[in-house]
CSV table of C-alpha atoms in Angstrom, one decimal:
chain,number,residue,atom,x,y,z
P,1,MET,CA,49.0,28.1,4.9
P,2,GLU,CA,50.9,25.5,6.9
P,3,ILE,CA,49.0,22.3,7.8
P,4,GLN,CA,48.1,22.2,11.5
P,5,TRP,CA,48.5,18.5,12.0
P,6,SER,CA,47.3,18.5,15.6
P,7,LEU,CA,44.0,20.1,14.5
P,8,LEU,CA,43.8,17.8,11.5
P,9,LEU,CA,44.1,14.7,13.7
P,10,PHE,CA,41.7,16.1,16.3
P,11,SER,CA,38.9,16.6,13.8
P,12,LEU,CA,39.4,13.3,12.0
P,13,LEU,CA,39.8,11.1,15.1
P,14,ALA,CA,37.1,12.8,17.2
P,15,GLY,CA,34.7,13.1,14.3
P,16,THR,CA,35.2,9.5,13.3
P,17,GLY,CA,34.6,8.4,16.9
P,18,GLY,CA,31.4,10.4,17.0
P,19,SER,CA,30.2,8.8,13.8
P,20,ILE,CA,31.0,5.3,15.0
P,21,LEU,CA,28.9,6.0,18.1
P,22,ALA,CA,26.1,7.2,15.8
P,23,LEU,CA,26.3,4.0,13.7
P,24,VAL,CA,26.2,1.8,16.9
P,25,SER,CA,23.1,3.8,17.9
P,26,VAL,CA,21.5,3.0,14.6
P,27,SER,CA,22.3,-0.7,15.2
P,28,GLU,CA,20.7,-0.4,18.6
P,29,LEU,CA,17.6,1.1,17.1
P,30,THR,CA,17.3,-1.4,14.3
P,31,GLY,CA,18.5,-4.5,16.3
P,32,ILE,CA,21.4,-5.6,14.2
P,33,ALA,CA,25.0,-6.6,15.1
P,34,PRO,CA,24.5,-6.7,18.9
P,35,LYS,CA,27.8,-8.5,19.7
P,36,SER,CA,30.0,-5.8,18.2
P,37,ARG,CA,28.4,-2.9,20.0
P,38,LYS,CA,30.6,-2.9,23.1
P,39,ALA,CA,33.9,-3.1,21.2
P,40,LEU,CA,32.7,-0.3,18.8
P,41,VAL,CA,31.6,2.0,21.6
P,42,ILE,CA,35.0,1.5,23.3
P,43,LEU,CA,36.8,2.3,20.1
P,44,ALA,CA,34.6,5.4,19.6
P,45,LEU,CA,35.4,6.6,23.1
P,46,VAL,CA,39.2,6.0,22.6
P,47,LEU,CA,39.2,7.9,19.3
P,48,VAL,CA,37.3,10.9,20.8
P,49,ILE,CA,39.6,11.1,23.8
P,50,VAL,CA,42.8,10.7,21.7
P,51,GLY,CA,41.5,13.3,19.3
P,52,GLY,CA,40.7,15.7,22.2
P,53,LEU,CA,44.3,15.3,23.4
P,54,PHE,CA,45.6,16.4,19.9
P,55,SER,CA,43.4,19.5,20.2
P,56,VAL,CA,44.9,20.2,23.6
P,57,THR,CA,48.5,20.0,22.2
P,58,HIS,CA,47.5,22.7,19.7
P,59,LEU,CA,46.5,25.1,22.5
P,60,GLU,CA,50.1,24.7,23.7
P,61,GLN,CA,50.1,27.2,26.5
P,62,LYS,CA,48.4,26.6,29.9
P,63,ALA,CA,46.7,30.0,29.7
P,64,HIS,CA,45.1,29.1,26.4
P,65,ILE,CA,43.8,25.8,27.8
P,66,MET,CA,42.4,27.6,30.9
P,67,ALA,CA,40.8,30.3,28.7
P,68,ALA,CA,39.1,27.7,26.5
P,69,ALA,CA,37.7,25.9,29.6
P,70,ALA,CA,36.6,29.1,31.3
P,71,ASN,CA,34.7,30.3,28.2
P,72,ILE,CA,33.1,27.0,27.3
P,73,LEU,CA,29.6,28.5,27.5
P,74,SER,CA,30.5,31.2,25.0
P,75,PHE,CA,29.3,28.8,22.2
P,76,SER,CA,32.2,29.9,20.0
P,77,ALA,CA,34.1,27.6,17.7
P,78,ILE,CA,36.5,26.1,20.3
P,79,SER,CA,33.8,25.9,23.0
P,80,MET,CA,31.4,24.1,20.7
P,81,GLU,CA,34.1,21.5,19.9
P,82,LEU,CA,34.8,21.1,23.6
P,83,ILE,CA,31.1,20.8,24.4
P,84,PHE,CA,30.4,18.1,21.8
P,85,VAL,CA,33.6,16.2,22.7
P,86,GLY,CA,32.4,16.1,26.3
P,87,LEU,CA,28.8,15.1,25.3
P,88,VAL,CA,30.0,12.3,23.0
P,89,THR,CA,32.4,11.1,25.8
P,90,ILE,CA,29.6,11.1,28.3
P,91,MET,CA,27.1,9.3,26.0
P,92,ALA,CA,29.7,6.6,25.1
P,93,ILE,CA,30.3,6.0,28.8
P,94,VAL,CA,26.5,5.9,29.5
P,95,TYR,CA,26.1,3.5,26.6
P,96,LEU,CA,28.8,1.2,28.1
P,97,VAL,CA,27.3,1.4,31.5
P,98,GLY,CA,23.9,0.4,29.9
P,99,ILE,CA,25.5,-2.6,28.3
P,100,PHE,CA,27.3,-3.8,31.4
P,101,ARG,CA,24.3,-3.1,33.7
P,102,GLY,CA,21.8,-4.6,31.3
P,103,LEU,CA,19.5,-1.6,31.0
P,104,SER,CA,16.0,-2.2,29.5
P,105,ALA,CA,15.5,-2.0,25.7
P,106,GLY,CA,13.5,1.2,26.1
P,107,ALA,CA,16.2,2.9,28.1
P,108,MET,CA,18.9,1.8,25.6
P,109,LYS,CA,17.0,3.2,22.7
P,110,VAL,CA,16.8,6.6,24.5
P,111,VAL,CA,20.5,6.5,25.0
P,112,ALA,CA,20.9,5.5,21.3
P,113,VAL,CA,18.8,8.4,20.0
P,114,VAL,CA,20.8,11.0,22.1
P,115,SER,CA,24.1,9.3,21.1
P,116,LEU,CA,23.1,9.4,17.4
P,117,VAL,CA,22.5,13.1,17.5
P,118,VAL,CA,25.6,14.2,19.4
P,119,GLY,CA,27.8,11.8,17.5
P,120,LEU,CA,26.9,13.3,14.1
P,121,LEU,CA,27.0,16.8,15.4
P,122,LEU,CA,30.6,16.4,16.7
P,123,GLY,CA,31.8,15.7,13.2
P,124,TYR,CA,29.9,18.7,11.9
P,125,VAL,CA,31.1,21.2,14.5
P,126,THR,CA,34.8,20.3,14.0
P,127,GLY,CA,34.4,21.7,10.5
P,128,SER,CA,32.0,24.5,11.1
P,129,GLY,CA,34.4,26.3,13.4
P,130,TYR,CA,36.6,27.1,10.4
P,131,GLN,CA,33.9,29.1,8.6
P,132,MET,CA,35.0,32.7,8.8
P,133,GLY,CA,35.1,35.8,6.6
P,134,ALA,CA,38.8,36.1,7.0
P,135,GLN,CA,39.3,32.8,5.1
P,136,PRO,CA,37.0,33.0,2.0
P,137,LEU,CA,38.0,29.5,0.8
P,138,TRP,CA,36.8,28.0,4.1
P,139,ASN,CA,33.7,30.1,4.4
P,140,THR,CA,31.2,27.7,2.8
P,141,PRO,CA,28.6,25.4,4.4
P,142,MET,CA,30.1,22.6,2.3
P,143,LEU,CA,33.2,22.5,4.6
P,144,PRO,CA,31.6,21.1,7.7
P,145,LEU,CA,29.5,18.7,5.5
P,146,ALA,CA,32.7,17.5,3.9
P,147,TYR,CA,34.3,16.9,7.3
P,148,LEU,CA,31.2,15.0,8.4
P,149,GLY,CA,31.1,13.0,5.2
P,150,THR,CA,34.7,11.8,5.6
P,151,ASP,CA,34.0,10.9,9.2
P,152,LEU,CA,31.0,8.9,8.2
P,153,ALA,CA,32.9,7.1,5.4
P,154,LEU,CA,35.7,6.0,7.8
P,155,ALA,CA,33.3,5.2,10.6
P,156,ALA,CA,31.1,3.0,8.3
P,157,ALA,CA,34.2,1.2,7.0
P,158,ILE,CA,35.4,0.5,10.5
P,159,TYR,CA,31.9,-0.6,11.6
P,160,GLY,CA,31.7,-3.0,8.6
P,161,ALA,CA,35.2,-4.4,9.3
P,162,VAL,CA,34.4,-5.1,13.0
P,163,THR,CA,31.0,-6.6,12.4
P,164,ALA,CA,32.2,-8.8,9.5
P,165,GLY,CA,35.3,-9.9,11.4
P,166,ALA,CA,33.2,-10.9,14.4
P,167,LYS,CA,30.6,-12.6,12.2
P,168,ASP,CA,28.1,-10.5,13.9
P,169,ALA,CA,25.6,-10.0,11.1
P,170,GLY,CA,23.5,-12.4,9.0
P,171,GLU,CA,23.0,-11.9,5.3
P,172,ALA,CA,20.3,-9.2,5.6
P,173,ALA,CA,22.1,-7.4,8.4
P,174,GLY,CA,25.4,-7.7,6.6
P,175,LYS,CA,23.9,-6.0,3.5
P,176,ARG,CA,22.7,-3.2,5.8
P,177,CYS,CA,26.2,-2.7,7.2
P,178,ALA,CA,27.5,-2.6,3.6
P,179,LEU,CA,24.8,0.0,2.8
P,180,TYR,CA,26.1,2.2,5.6
P,181,CYS,CA,29.5,2.0,3.9
P,182,VAL,CA,28.0,3.0,0.6
P,183,ILE,CA,26.1,5.9,2.1
P,184,GLY,CA,29.2,7.1,3.9
P,185,ALA,CA,31.5,6.8,0.9
P,186,ALA,CA,28.9,8.6,-1.3
P,187,ALA,CA,28.4,11.4,1.2
P,188,SER,CA,32.2,11.9,1.5
P,189,LEU,CA,32.7,12.0,-2.3
P,190,VAL,CA,29.8,14.3,-3.0
P,191,PHE,CA,30.4,16.8,-0.2
P,192,CYS,CA,34.2,16.8,-0.8
P,193,LEU,CA,33.6,17.5,-4.5
P,194,LEU,CA,31.3,20.3,-3.7
P,195,TYR,CA,33.7,21.9,-1.2
P,196,GLY,CA,36.6,21.5,-3.6
P,197,VAL,CA,34.8,23.1,-6.5
P,198,MET,CA,33.8,26.0,-4.3
P,199,SER,CA,37.2,26.5,-2.7
P,200,GLY,CA,39.6,26.3,-5.7
P,201,ALA,CA,40.6,22.6,-6.2
P,202,ALA,CA,43.0,23.8,-9.0
P,203,MET,CA,45.3,25.2,-6.3
P,204,GLU,CA,46.2,21.7,-5.1
P,205,PRO,CA,45.1,19.4,-7.9
P,206,ALA,CA,47.2,16.3,-7.0
P,207,LEU,CA,46.1,16.4,-3.4
P,208,PHE,CA,42.5,17.1,-4.1
P,209,TRP,CA,41.8,15.1,-7.3
P,210,GLY,CA,44.2,12.3,-6.6
P,211,GLY,CA,43.9,12.0,-2.8
P,212,VAL,CA,40.4,13.2,-1.9
P,213,VAL,CA,38.5,12.3,-5.1
P,214,VAL,CA,40.1,9.3,-6.8
P,215,LEU,CA,41.6,7.3,-3.9
P,216,GLY,CA,39.5,8.6,-1.0
P,217,GLY,CA,36.3,8.9,-2.9
P,218,VAL,CA,35.9,6.7,-6.0
P,219,ALA,CA,38.1,3.8,-4.7
P,220,ASN,CA,36.3,3.8,-1.4
P,221,LEU,CA,32.9,3.9,-3.0
P,222,ALA,CA,33.9,0.9,-5.2
P,223,CYS,CA,34.9,-1.0,-2.1
P,224,ALA,CA,31.6,-0.2,-0.5
P,225,LEU,CA,29.6,-1.3,-3.6
P,226,PHE,CA,31.6,-4.6,-3.7
P,227,ALA,CA,30.7,-5.1,0.0
P,228,LEU,CA,27.1,-5.1,-1.0
P,229,LYS,CA,27.7,-8.3,-2.9
P,230,LYS,CA,30.1,-9.9,-0.3
P,231,ALA,CA,29.1,-8.3,3.0
P,232,ASP,CA,30.9,-10.9,5.1
P,233,CYS,CA,34.3,-10.1,3.7
P,234,ALA,CA,36.2,-8.1,6.4
P,235,GLY,CA,39.1,-7.5,3.9
P,236,ILE,CA,37.1,-5.3,1.7
P,237,TYR,CA,36.1,-3.2,4.6
P,238,VAL,CA,39.7,-2.9,5.7
P,239,ALA,CA,40.5,-1.6,2.2
P,240,ALA,CA,37.6,0.8,2.5
P,241,CYS,CA,39.1,2.0,5.8
P,242,VAL,CA,42.4,2.8,4.1
P,243,PHE,CA,40.8,4.8,1.3
P,244,ALA,CA,38.4,6.6,3.7
P,245,LEU,CA,41.4,7.5,5.9
P,246,ILE,CA,43.2,8.9,2.8
P,247,ALA,CA,40.1,11.0,2.1
P,248,GLY,CA,39.9,12.4,5.6
P,249,VAL,CA,43.6,13.3,5.8
P,250,CYS,CA,43.8,14.8,2.3
P,251,LEU,CA,40.6,16.8,2.6
P,252,ARG,CA,41.8,18.5,5.8
P,253,ALA,CA,45.4,19.0,4.4
P,254,PHE,CA,43.8,20.6,1.3
P,255,MET,CA,41.7,22.9,3.5
P,256,TRP,CA,44.8,24.2,5.3
P,257,LEU,CA,46.9,24.5,2.1
P,258,VAL,CA,44.3,26.7,0.3
P,259,GLY,CA,44.0,28.9,3.4
P,260,THR,CA,45.5,32.4,3.1
P,261,GLY,CA,48.1,33.9,5.3
P,262,THR,CA,48.5,32.7,8.9
P,263,LEU,CA,45.9,31.9,11.5
P,264,ASP,CA,46.5,32.5,15.2
P,265,PHE,CA,43.3,31.3,17.0
P,266,PHE,CA,44.0,33.3,20.1
P,267,ALA,CA,45.5,36.5,18.7
P,268,ALA,CA,42.4,36.8,16.5
P,269,ALA,CA,40.0,35.7,19.3
P,270,ALA,CA,38.3,39.1,19.7
P,271,ASP,CA,37.5,39.3,16.0
P,272,ARG,CA,36.5,35.6,15.5
P,273,LEU,CA,34.7,35.2,18.9
P,274,VAL,CA,36.8,32.0,19.4
P,275,LEU,CA,36.6,32.4,23.2
């Protein structure tokens, strides 16, 4: 199946934005890296909005866009993506308002908890929408987990690069930021491996084993482990960003290439309950 680049970029950018917001929420709850939060939330908001615009370009026709908006409460694949894009956007704006208005610590923690939940769920739902009987190589619970894993890996690397570059974390907090990177890289590698094994990695061996596993997984995890020893080195996080980006792109490209036939989201709407 042909790679749908607009949907690939939508899921990667929006999912990463949601995961960045989730990591900022964790920092709010744990009290680390306060100076970087505003910049990171703005970055998360930009990524989600830009990702959403890529999704709109895939809908192409005005009728499709209006149909998706009119059926937003159908809780179908497209509507769930729209709902969580909207929720993450709202929570990022609320978070920024809280920073600028100086909301109380208790109020900010409530915002952080909600942002953490919706941020992680955005990455998950961008993958779960592809689970369908008509595509047996996509119809596995490992697919949305692999999507979320690559989002977390890239988000954690970006989070580490920003906080290290801003000198916004002491030694203990810096190691915690590096630990986020290790967890994200490990989750990406494990979930992608499980999805690849279940969906026929032999069909695209170079893309999966070379791009997703070796560069996007093992190399990224190596960077994250190195960051545990030198958490104030922004350069290692930048390298992790590159490898995590490779994983995110290659995983999604692999998913499309192992798909069978063609997929018209709107022509098959009645069968798939897309709208």
